[in-house]
Coordinates of C-alpha atoms in Angstrom, one line a residue:
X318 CA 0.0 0.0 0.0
X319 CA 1.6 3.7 -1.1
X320 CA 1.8 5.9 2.0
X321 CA -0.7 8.5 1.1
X322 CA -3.0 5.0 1.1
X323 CA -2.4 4.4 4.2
X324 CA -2.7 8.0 5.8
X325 CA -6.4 7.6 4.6
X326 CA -6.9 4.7 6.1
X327 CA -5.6 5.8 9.2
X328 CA -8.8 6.5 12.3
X329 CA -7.1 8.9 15.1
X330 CA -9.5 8.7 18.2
X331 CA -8.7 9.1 21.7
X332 CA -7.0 6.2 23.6
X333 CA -9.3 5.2 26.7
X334 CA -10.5 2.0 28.5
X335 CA -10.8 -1.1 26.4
X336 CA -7.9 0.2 24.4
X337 CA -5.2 -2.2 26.6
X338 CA -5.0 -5.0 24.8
X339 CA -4.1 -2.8 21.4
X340 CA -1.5 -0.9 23.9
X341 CA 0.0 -3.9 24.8
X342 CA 0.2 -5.7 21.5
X343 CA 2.2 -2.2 19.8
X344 CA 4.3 -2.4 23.0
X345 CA 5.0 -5.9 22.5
X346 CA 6.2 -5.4 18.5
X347 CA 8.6 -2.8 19.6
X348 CA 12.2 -3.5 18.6
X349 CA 15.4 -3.1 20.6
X350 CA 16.5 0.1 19.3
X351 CA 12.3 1.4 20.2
X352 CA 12.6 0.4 23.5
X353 CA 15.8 2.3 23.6
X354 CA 15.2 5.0 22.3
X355 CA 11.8 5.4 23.1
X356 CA 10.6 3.3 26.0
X357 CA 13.5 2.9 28.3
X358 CA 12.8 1.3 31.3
X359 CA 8.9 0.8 29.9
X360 CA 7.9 4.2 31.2
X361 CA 5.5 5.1 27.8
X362 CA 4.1 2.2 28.2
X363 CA 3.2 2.3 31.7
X364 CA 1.8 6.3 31.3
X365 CA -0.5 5.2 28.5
X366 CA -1.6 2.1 30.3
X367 CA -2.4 4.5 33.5
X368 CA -4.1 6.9 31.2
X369 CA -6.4 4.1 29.9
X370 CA -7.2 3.7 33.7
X371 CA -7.2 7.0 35.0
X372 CA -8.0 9.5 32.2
X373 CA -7.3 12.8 33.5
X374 CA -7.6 16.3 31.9
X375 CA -4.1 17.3 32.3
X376 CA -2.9 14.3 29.6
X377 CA -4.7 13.4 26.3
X378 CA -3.5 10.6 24.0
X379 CA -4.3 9.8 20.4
X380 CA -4.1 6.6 19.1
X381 CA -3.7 6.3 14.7
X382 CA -5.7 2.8 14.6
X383 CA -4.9 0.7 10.8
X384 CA -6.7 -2.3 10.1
X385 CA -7.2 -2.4 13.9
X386 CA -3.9 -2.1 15.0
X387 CA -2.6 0.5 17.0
X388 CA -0.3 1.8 14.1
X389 CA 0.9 4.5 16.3
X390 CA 0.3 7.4 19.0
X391 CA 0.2 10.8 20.2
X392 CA 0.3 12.2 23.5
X393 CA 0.3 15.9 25.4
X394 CA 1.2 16.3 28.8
X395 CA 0.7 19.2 30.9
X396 CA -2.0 20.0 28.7
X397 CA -3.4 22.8 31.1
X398 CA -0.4 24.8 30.1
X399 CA 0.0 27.1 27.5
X400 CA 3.1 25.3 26.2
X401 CA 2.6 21.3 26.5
X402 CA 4.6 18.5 26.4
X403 CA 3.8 16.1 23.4
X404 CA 5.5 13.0 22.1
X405 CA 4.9 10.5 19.3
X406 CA 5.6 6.8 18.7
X407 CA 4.9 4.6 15.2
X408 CA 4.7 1.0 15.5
X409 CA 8.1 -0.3 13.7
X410 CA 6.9 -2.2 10.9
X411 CA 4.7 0.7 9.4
X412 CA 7.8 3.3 9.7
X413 CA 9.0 5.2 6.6
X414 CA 5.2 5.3 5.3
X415 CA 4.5 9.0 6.9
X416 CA 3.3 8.0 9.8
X417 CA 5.4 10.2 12.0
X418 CA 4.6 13.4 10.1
X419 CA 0.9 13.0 9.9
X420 CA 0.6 12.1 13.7
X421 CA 3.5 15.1 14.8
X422 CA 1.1 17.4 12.2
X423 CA -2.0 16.1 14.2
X424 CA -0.4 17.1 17.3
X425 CA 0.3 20.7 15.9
X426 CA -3.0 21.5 14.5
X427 CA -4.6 19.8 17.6
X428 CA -2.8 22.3 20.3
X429 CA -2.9 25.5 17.5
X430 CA -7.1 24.5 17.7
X431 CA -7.1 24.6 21.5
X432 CA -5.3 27.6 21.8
X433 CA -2.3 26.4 22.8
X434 CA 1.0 28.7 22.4
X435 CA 2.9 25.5 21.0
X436 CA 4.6 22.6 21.7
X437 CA 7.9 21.0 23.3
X438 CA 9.2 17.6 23.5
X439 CA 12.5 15.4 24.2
X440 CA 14.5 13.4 22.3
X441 CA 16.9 10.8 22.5
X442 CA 20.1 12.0 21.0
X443 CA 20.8 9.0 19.1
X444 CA 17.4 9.1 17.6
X445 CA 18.2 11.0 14.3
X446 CA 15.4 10.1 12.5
X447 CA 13.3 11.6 15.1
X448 CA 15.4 15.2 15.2
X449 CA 15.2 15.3 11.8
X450 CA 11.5 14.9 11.7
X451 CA 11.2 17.5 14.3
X452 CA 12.9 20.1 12.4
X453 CA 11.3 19.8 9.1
X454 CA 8.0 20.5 10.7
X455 CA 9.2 23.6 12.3
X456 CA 10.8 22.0 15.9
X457 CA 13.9 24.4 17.4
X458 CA 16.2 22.5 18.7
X459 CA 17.1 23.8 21.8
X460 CA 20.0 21.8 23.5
X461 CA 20.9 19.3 25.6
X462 CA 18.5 18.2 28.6
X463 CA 19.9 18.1 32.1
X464 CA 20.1 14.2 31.6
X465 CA 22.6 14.6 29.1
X466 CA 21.2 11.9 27.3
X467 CA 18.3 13.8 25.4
X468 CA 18.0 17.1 23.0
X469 CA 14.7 19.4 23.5
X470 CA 12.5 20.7 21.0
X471 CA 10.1 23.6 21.0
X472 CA 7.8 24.6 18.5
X473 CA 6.0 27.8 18.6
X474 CA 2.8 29.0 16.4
X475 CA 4.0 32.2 14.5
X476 CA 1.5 34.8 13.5

């Protein structure tokens, strides 16, 4: 299937109860270099997993469902703030189809819509593909985190 197929094919709803075993089963598929890069020590995991059982209006996640899969997710924390925290995970054997791009779009128009002043996230600094992303859709990179391990990102709305 060409990528712009499957971005029409793709169902973004909001992740809630009932949505485990589809959590579970994108978690399980994740390779090494995923879990390294992305969930070390299983902490996304465990923060969507709590969300599906505690919803609360400081966090929202997104989930892109494909041929009911969980193909891949947004989330925003600190959503109460006028500058929240957002990150973004594709399942690995949909990556390269423009998965990360429509759901890191998604997550821009979603906080430009609520009012939101922008948008920052972390990165791993060995997760190229991921800072490249970033900046092509308008992410500043603005240095290293205080864990030396990761790079943040802002992205503000310009007038």
């Amino acid at each position: 299937m060409a990528e712009n197929d499957i971005l029409k094919e793709i169902k973004m709803r909001q992740i809630g109860e009932g949505d485990e075993a589809l959590i579970a089963d994108f978690f399980a598929v994740m390779g090494a270099e995923s879990r390294a890069l992305f969930n070390r020590r299983g902490y996304n995991e465990r923060g969507v997993l709590k969300y599906c059982a505690r919803p609360d209006a400081t966090r929202k996640y997104w989930m892109a469902e494909l041929d009911g899969k969980m193909a891949g997710y947004v989330f925003f924390l600190d959503w109460n703030s006028s500058i929240p925290c957002m990150g973004v995970a594709v399942r690995d054997d949909l990556r390269g189809m423009g998965i990360g791009t429509f759901l890191v779009s998604f997550a821009q128009n979603t906080a430009k819509a609520a009012g939101k002043g922008g948008l920052f996230l972390s990165t791993h600094t060995a997760n190229l593909r991921a800072q490249v992303l970033y900046e092509e859709l308008g992410f500043e990179c603005m240095g290293l985190c205080k864990n030396g391990t990761e790079l943040f990102y802002l992205f503000r709305y310009r007038e």
